[in-house]
Amino acid sequence: MTRVFSGIKPTGHLTLGNYLGAMRQWATVDQYRADALFCIVDLHALTVDHDPARVRRLSRQAATLLLASGLDPERCTVFVQSHVDEHARLSYLLECVATDGEMRRMIQYKEKAARERRRGGSVRLSLLTYPVLMAADILAYGADEVPVGNDQTQHVELARDLAVRFNQRYGHTFVVPRATNPAVAARVMNLQDPVSKMGKSDDTGPGIVYLLDEPDVVRKKVMRAVTDSGSEVVYDRESRPGLANLLEILAACTGGEPAELAASYDGYGALKRDTADAVIEVLRPLRKRHQELCADPGHLEAVLREGAERARGMARPTVDAAYRAIGLLPASDVEAVTPAAAR
């Protein structure tokens, strides 16, 4: 059976982009067609300045929203990255296979490092190396597929390269994964800046629809969305990014096609109203289920505990095999010789 691994980082409140671009696909398709693992990658949240209490709070909220979106712990594995030691164990081995040049070519590192340099600062070393940890997240489980947005495809390519290189140098150990991208709404854009991703770590607010926004807040944000010059409603992502973003959101919420939807509107007002209505309806059951789950915190704790146990059982054989392959002495051998050495 195909194995799928996906992770979500608790660096901000989850957004409409997270839901339409990833979470809904996980809940409606991936958990049914594959042996699927969904992980709160909290170690990745430590690569930037952070409030420890906020990371814990957002990790719990993200896990709750994954369940509220429809993930069924009886069908898939939902867990927190830091609860499974194999992620960190494997990450160091892969750092010994990766190169400095590969890390410095990663787009997110280059952009964030350049921004910090302009401010007179520098980034954490973990920001440079976290793509290797992401590769470890994937390779530890023998994942065949990694559903990601377009902006994360480069990181899956790195995981592929490291898997191939490790296998060639030390013997076949890892499955070589591939990235898969949703066809529609793979990248929902900021409503106020439609050439930028609707990112959860961007706290500017007006251009971002958060999954827990009240309906009237959602409506206000959509109605104030930036559109483009010209009055004709056409679907053209290059020249009309604001309009294209609204059409893609509406299409993702209703199951339509952006170009076909464009033909049914004469102006922006009606399009914005229909898009707001569609978003509110899509999020309504998720918000209701989230409230129910928050009323029973013990359920989430049990799900995460059982998920970590299951994930650990999947990852440990592969990571142990990687330790042997790269030349490390198995712990069982140390235990066997210690009594004799002591005598």
Coordinates of C-alpha atoms in Angstrom, one line a residue:
M1 CA 0.0 0.0 0.0
T2 CA 1.3 3.5 -0.9
R3 CA 2.6 5.3 2.2
V4 CA 2.0 9.1 2.4
F5 CA 3.7 11.5 4.9
S6 CA 2.7 15.1 5.4
G7 CA 3.5 17.7 8.1
I8 CA 2.3 21.0 9.3
K9 CA 4.4 23.5 11.2
P10 CA 3.0 25.2 14.3
T11 CA 4.3 28.7 13.6
G12 CA 1.0 30.4 13.3
H13 CA -2.8 29.9 13.2
L14 CA -3.8 27.7 10.4
T15 CA -5.4 29.4 7.4
L16 CA -7.7 28.8 4.5
G17 CA -4.7 28.2 2.4
N18 CA -3.6 25.3 4.7
Y19 CA -7.1 23.8 4.5
L20 CA -7.8 24.1 0.7
G21 CA -4.2 23.4 -0.3
A22 CA -3.5 20.4 2.0
M23 CA -5.7 19.5 4.9
R24 CA -8.9 18.8 3.0
Q25 CA -7.0 16.6 0.5
W26 CA -5.6 14.7 3.4
A27 CA -9.0 14.1 5.0
T28 CA -11.0 13.3 1.9
V29 CA -8.5 11.4 -0.2
D30 CA -5.1 10.6 1.3
Q31 CA -6.2 8.8 4.5
Y32 CA -8.5 6.5 2.4
R33 CA -6.2 5.6 -0.4
A34 CA -2.9 5.2 1.5
D35 CA -1.1 4.3 4.7
A36 CA -1.0 7.9 5.7
L37 CA 0.9 9.8 8.5
F38 CA 0.2 13.4 9.4
C39 CA 2.6 15.1 11.7
I40 CA 2.8 18.4 13.7
V41 CA 6.4 19.2 12.9
D42 CA 7.1 21.2 16.0
L43 CA 10.9 20.9 15.8
H44 CA 10.7 23.0 12.7
A45 CA 9.1 25.8 14.6
L46 CA 12.3 26.3 16.6
T47 CA 14.3 27.5 13.6
V48 CA 13.2 31.1 14.2
D49 CA 12.7 33.3 17.3
H50 CA 9.7 31.9 19.2
D51 CA 7.7 31.9 22.4
P52 CA 7.8 28.4 23.9
A53 CA 4.3 28.6 25.3
R54 CA 3.0 29.8 22.0
V55 CA 4.6 26.8 20.1
R56 CA 3.0 24.4 22.6
R57 CA -0.4 26.2 22.2
L58 CA -0.2 26.2 18.4
S59 CA 0.9 22.6 18.3
R60 CA -2.2 21.5 20.2
Q61 CA -4.4 23.8 18.1
A62 CA -3.0 22.4 14.9
A63 CA -3.5 18.8 16.0
T64 CA -7.1 19.6 17.0
L65 CA -7.8 21.2 13.6
L66 CA -6.4 18.2 11.8
L67 CA -8.9 16.0 13.5
A68 CA -11.6 18.6 13.0
S69 CA -10.9 18.6 9.3
G70 CA -11.8 15.0 9.1
L71 CA -8.7 13.0 9.8
D72 CA -9.7 9.7 11.5
P73 CA -7.1 8.2 13.9
E74 CA -8.5 4.8 13.1
R75 CA -7.5 5.2 9.4
C76 CA -4.3 7.3 9.7
T77 CA -1.5 8.2 12.1
V78 CA -1.7 11.7 13.7
F79 CA 1.3 12.6 15.9
V80 CA 3.7 15.2 17.0
Q81 CA 7.3 15.2 15.6
S82 CA 9.1 15.7 18.9
H83 CA 7.3 12.7 20.4
V84 CA 9.2 10.4 18.1
D85 CA 13.0 10.4 18.6
E86 CA 13.7 8.8 15.3
H87 CA 13.3 12.2 13.5
A88 CA 16.3 13.7 15.3
R89 CA 18.3 10.5 15.2
L90 CA 18.0 10.3 11.4
S91 CA 18.5 14.0 10.8
Y92 CA 22.1 13.9 12.0
L93 CA 22.9 10.9 9.7
L94 CA 21.5 12.8 6.7
E95 CA 23.5 15.9 7.7
C96 CA 26.5 13.7 7.2
V97 CA 25.4 12.9 3.6
A98 CA 24.1 16.4 2.6
T99 CA 26.5 19.2 1.5
D100 CA 26.8 22.8 2.6
G101 CA 26.1 24.0 -0.9
E102 CA 22.8 22.1 -1.1
M103 CA 21.6 23.7 2.1
R104 CA 22.6 27.2 1.1
R105 CA 20.7 26.8 -2.2
M106 CA 17.4 26.2 -0.5
I107 CA 15.1 29.1 -1.4
Q108 CA 13.6 29.7 2.0
Y109 CA 17.0 29.9 3.6
K110 CA 18.3 32.2 1.0
E111 CA 15.4 34.6 1.3
K112 CA 15.3 34.7 5.1
A113 CA 19.1 34.9 5.5
A114 CA 19.2 37.8 3.1
R115 CA 16.4 39.6 4.9
E116 CA 18.2 39.2 8.3
R117 CA 21.4 40.4 6.8
R118 CA 19.7 43.6 5.6
R119 CA 18.6 44.1 9.2
G120 CA 22.1 43.6 10.5
G121 CA 21.4 40.2 12.0
S122 CA 21.8 36.5 11.2
V123 CA 19.6 33.4 11.2
R124 CA 19.9 30.4 13.4
L125 CA 22.0 27.4 12.2
S126 CA 18.8 25.3 12.4
L127 CA 17.3 27.3 9.6
L128 CA 20.1 26.2 7.3
T129 CA 19.8 22.5 8.3
Y130 CA 16.1 22.1 8.7
P131 CA 15.6 20.8 5.2
V132 CA 17.6 17.8 6.3
L133 CA 15.3 17.3 9.2
M134 CA 12.4 17.5 6.8
A135 CA 14.1 14.8 4.7
A136 CA 14.4 12.7 7.9
D137 CA 10.7 13.2 8.6
I138 CA 9.9 11.7 5.2
L139 CA 12.6 9.0 4.8
A140 CA 12.2 7.5 8.3
Y141 CA 8.8 6.2 7.3
G142 CA 9.5 4.9 3.9
A143 CA 7.0 7.4 2.4
D144 CA 6.3 7.0 -1.3
E145 CA 4.5 10.3 -1.6
V146 CA 4.7 13.7 0.1
P147 CA 1.7 16.0 -0.7
V148 CA 3.0 19.5 -0.6
G149 CA 2.4 23.0 -2.0
N150 CA 4.6 24.2 -4.9
D151 CA 6.8 26.1 -2.5
Q152 CA 7.9 22.9 -0.7
T153 CA 8.7 20.8 -3.7
Q154 CA 12.4 21.8 -3.5
H155 CA 12.6 20.2 0.0
V156 CA 11.1 16.9 -1.3
E157 CA 13.6 16.9 -4.1
L158 CA 16.4 17.2 -1.5
A159 CA 14.9 14.2 0.4
R160 CA 15.1 12.3 -2.9
D161 CA 18.7 13.3 -3.5
L162 CA 19.8 12.3 0.0
A163 CA 18.0 9.0 -0.2
V164 CA 19.6 8.1 -3.5
R165 CA 23.0 9.2 -2.3
F166 CA 22.8 7.3 1.0
N167 CA 21.6 4.2 -0.8
Q168 CA 24.4 4.4 -3.3
R169 CA 27.1 4.9 -0.6
Y170 CA 25.9 2.6 2.1
G171 CA 23.5 0.1 0.6
H172 CA 19.8 0.3 -0.1
T173 CA 18.1 1.7 3.0
F174 CA 15.5 4.3 2.0
V175 CA 12.5 4.5 -0.3
V176 CA 12.9 7.4 -2.7
P177 CA 9.8 9.6 -2.3
R178 CA 8.1 11.9 -4.7
A179 CA 6.2 15.1 -4.3
T180 CA 2.5 15.4 -5.3
N181 CA 0.7 18.7 -5.7
P182 CA -3.0 19.3 -5.5
A183 CA -4.4 20.4 -8.9
V184 CA -6.6 23.3 -7.6
A185 CA -5.8 25.8 -4.9
A186 CA -2.3 24.3 -4.3
R187 CA -1.3 27.8 -3.3
V188 CA -3.9 30.2 -2.0
M189 CA -2.6 33.8 -2.0
N190 CA -2.9 36.6 0.4
L191 CA -6.2 38.6 -0.2
Q192 CA -4.3 41.9 0.3
D193 CA -1.2 40.9 -1.6
P194 CA -2.2 38.3 -4.2
V195 CA 1.3 37.6 -5.4
S196 CA 2.3 36.4 -1.9
K197 CA 1.2 33.1 -0.3
M198 CA -1.5 33.2 2.4
G199 CA 1.0 32.2 5.1
K200 CA 0.1 31.2 8.7
S201 CA 3.3 32.9 10.1
D202 CA 2.3 36.2 8.6
D203 CA 0.3 38.0 11.3
T204 CA -0.8 41.0 9.1
G205 CA -4.3 39.7 9.3
P206 CA -6.5 41.5 6.7
G207 CA -5.3 39.3 3.8
I208 CA -5.4 36.0 5.7
V209 CA -8.5 33.9 6.4
Y210 CA -7.8 31.9 9.5
L211 CA -9.7 28.6 10.0
L212 CA -11.1 29.8 13.3
D213 CA -12.2 33.3 12.1
E214 CA -15.8 34.1 12.8
P215 CA -18.1 34.2 9.7
D216 CA -18.5 37.9 9.8
V217 CA -14.7 38.3 9.9
V218 CA -14.3 36.0 7.0
R219 CA -16.9 38.0 5.0
K220 CA -15.2 41.3 5.8
K221 CA -11.8 40.0 4.7
V222 CA -13.1 38.5 1.4
M223 CA -15.1 41.6 0.5
R224 CA -12.0 43.8 1.1
A225 CA -9.8 41.6 -1.1
V226 CA -7.6 43.4 -3.5
T227 CA -8.7 43.1 -7.2
D228 CA -7.1 44.3 -10.4
S229 CA -7.6 47.2 -12.8
G230 CA -10.3 46.6 -15.4
S231 CA -13.9 45.7 -14.9
E232 CA -14.1 42.4 -16.9
V233 CA -14.1 39.2 -14.9
V234 CA -11.5 36.9 -16.5
Y235 CA -9.3 34.2 -15.1
D236 CA -5.7 35.2 -15.8
R237 CA -3.2 34.5 -13.0
E238 CA -0.4 36.4 -14.6
S239 CA -2.0 39.7 -15.4
R240 CA -5.0 39.6 -12.9
P241 CA -3.6 37.8 -9.8
G242 CA -6.2 39.3 -7.4
L243 CA -9.1 38.2 -9.4
A244 CA -7.5 34.8 -10.2
N245 CA -7.0 34.2 -6.5
L246 CA -10.7 34.8 -5.7
L247 CA -11.8 32.6 -8.6
E248 CA -9.5 29.8 -7.5
I249 CA -10.7 30.0 -3.9
L250 CA -14.3 29.9 -5.1
A251 CA -13.5 27.0 -7.4
A252 CA -11.8 25.1 -4.6
C253 CA -14.8 25.6 -2.3
T254 CA -17.5 24.8 -4.8
G255 CA -15.9 22.2 -7.0
G256 CA -16.0 24.4 -10.1
E257 CA -13.3 25.5 -12.6
P258 CA -11.9 29.1 -12.3
A259 CA -12.2 29.9 -16.0
E260 CA -15.8 28.7 -16.2
L261 CA -16.8 30.6 -13.0
A262 CA -15.3 33.8 -14.4
A263 CA -17.7 33.6 -17.3
S264 CA -20.7 33.7 -15.0
Y265 CA -19.9 37.1 -13.4
D266 CA -20.2 40.6 -14.7
G267 CA -18.5 42.4 -11.8
Y268 CA -16.4 41.9 -8.7
G269 CA -19.1 42.5 -6.1
A270 CA -21.1 39.4 -6.8
L271 CA -17.9 37.3 -7.1
K272 CA -16.7 38.5 -3.7
R273 CA -20.1 37.8 -2.1
D274 CA -20.3 34.3 -3.5
T275 CA -16.7 33.6 -2.5
A276 CA -17.3 34.8 1.0
D277 CA -20.4 32.6 1.3
A278 CA -18.6 29.6 -0.1
V279 CA -15.7 30.0 2.3
I280 CA -18.0 30.4 5.3
E281 CA -19.9 27.2 4.4
V282 CA -16.7 25.2 3.8
L283 CA -15.3 26.2 7.2
R284 CA -18.6 25.8 9.2
P285 CA -18.4 22.1 9.9
L286 CA -14.7 22.3 10.7
R287 CA -15.2 25.1 13.3
K288 CA -18.1 23.1 14.9
R289 CA -16.0 20.0 15.2
H290 CA -13.1 22.0 16.6
Q291 CA -15.4 23.3 19.4
E292 CA -16.4 19.7 20.2
L293 CA -12.8 18.5 20.4
C294 CA -11.7 21.4 22.6
A295 CA -14.4 20.3 25.1
D296 CA -12.7 16.9 25.4
P297 CA -8.9 17.5 25.7
G298 CA -8.3 14.0 26.9
H299 CA -9.3 12.7 23.5
L300 CA -6.6 14.7 21.7
E301 CA -4.0 13.6 24.2
A302 CA -4.9 9.9 23.6
V303 CA -4.8 10.3 19.8
L304 CA -1.4 11.9 19.9
R305 CA 0.0 9.4 22.4
E306 CA -1.2 6.4 20.3
G307 CA -0.1 8.1 17.1
A308 CA 3.4 8.6 18.4
E309 CA 3.6 4.9 19.5
R310 CA 2.5 3.8 16.0
A311 CA 4.8 6.2 14.2
R312 CA 7.7 5.1 16.4
G313 CA 7.1 1.5 15.5
M314 CA 7.2 2.4 11.8
A315 CA 10.3 4.6 11.9
R316 CA 12.6 2.7 14.2
P317 CA 13.5 -0.3 12.0
T318 CA 14.4 2.1 9.1
V319 CA 16.5 4.4 11.3
D320 CA 18.2 1.5 13.0
A321 CA 19.1 0.1 9.6
A322 CA 20.5 3.5 8.6
Y323 CA 22.7 3.5 11.7
R324 CA 24.1 0.1 10.9
A325 CA 24.5 0.9 7.2
I326 CA 26.5 4.1 7.8
G327 CA 28.9 2.3 10.2
L328 CA 27.7 2.9 13.7
L329 CA 28.0 0.2 16.3
P330 CA 24.6 -1.2 17.3
A331 CA 23.6 -0.6 20.9
S332 CA 22.9 -4.4 21.4
D333 CA 26.6 -5.1 20.6
V334 CA 27.7 -2.6 23.3
E335 CA 25.4 -4.2 25.8
A336 CA 26.8 -7.6 24.9
V337 CA 30.5 -6.6 25.5
T338 CA 30.0 -4.4 28.6
P339 CA 29.9 -7.2 31.2
A340 CA 33.1 -8.8 30.0
A341 CA 34.9 -5.5 29.9
A342 CA 33.8 -4.8 33.4
R343 CA 35.3 -8.1 34.6

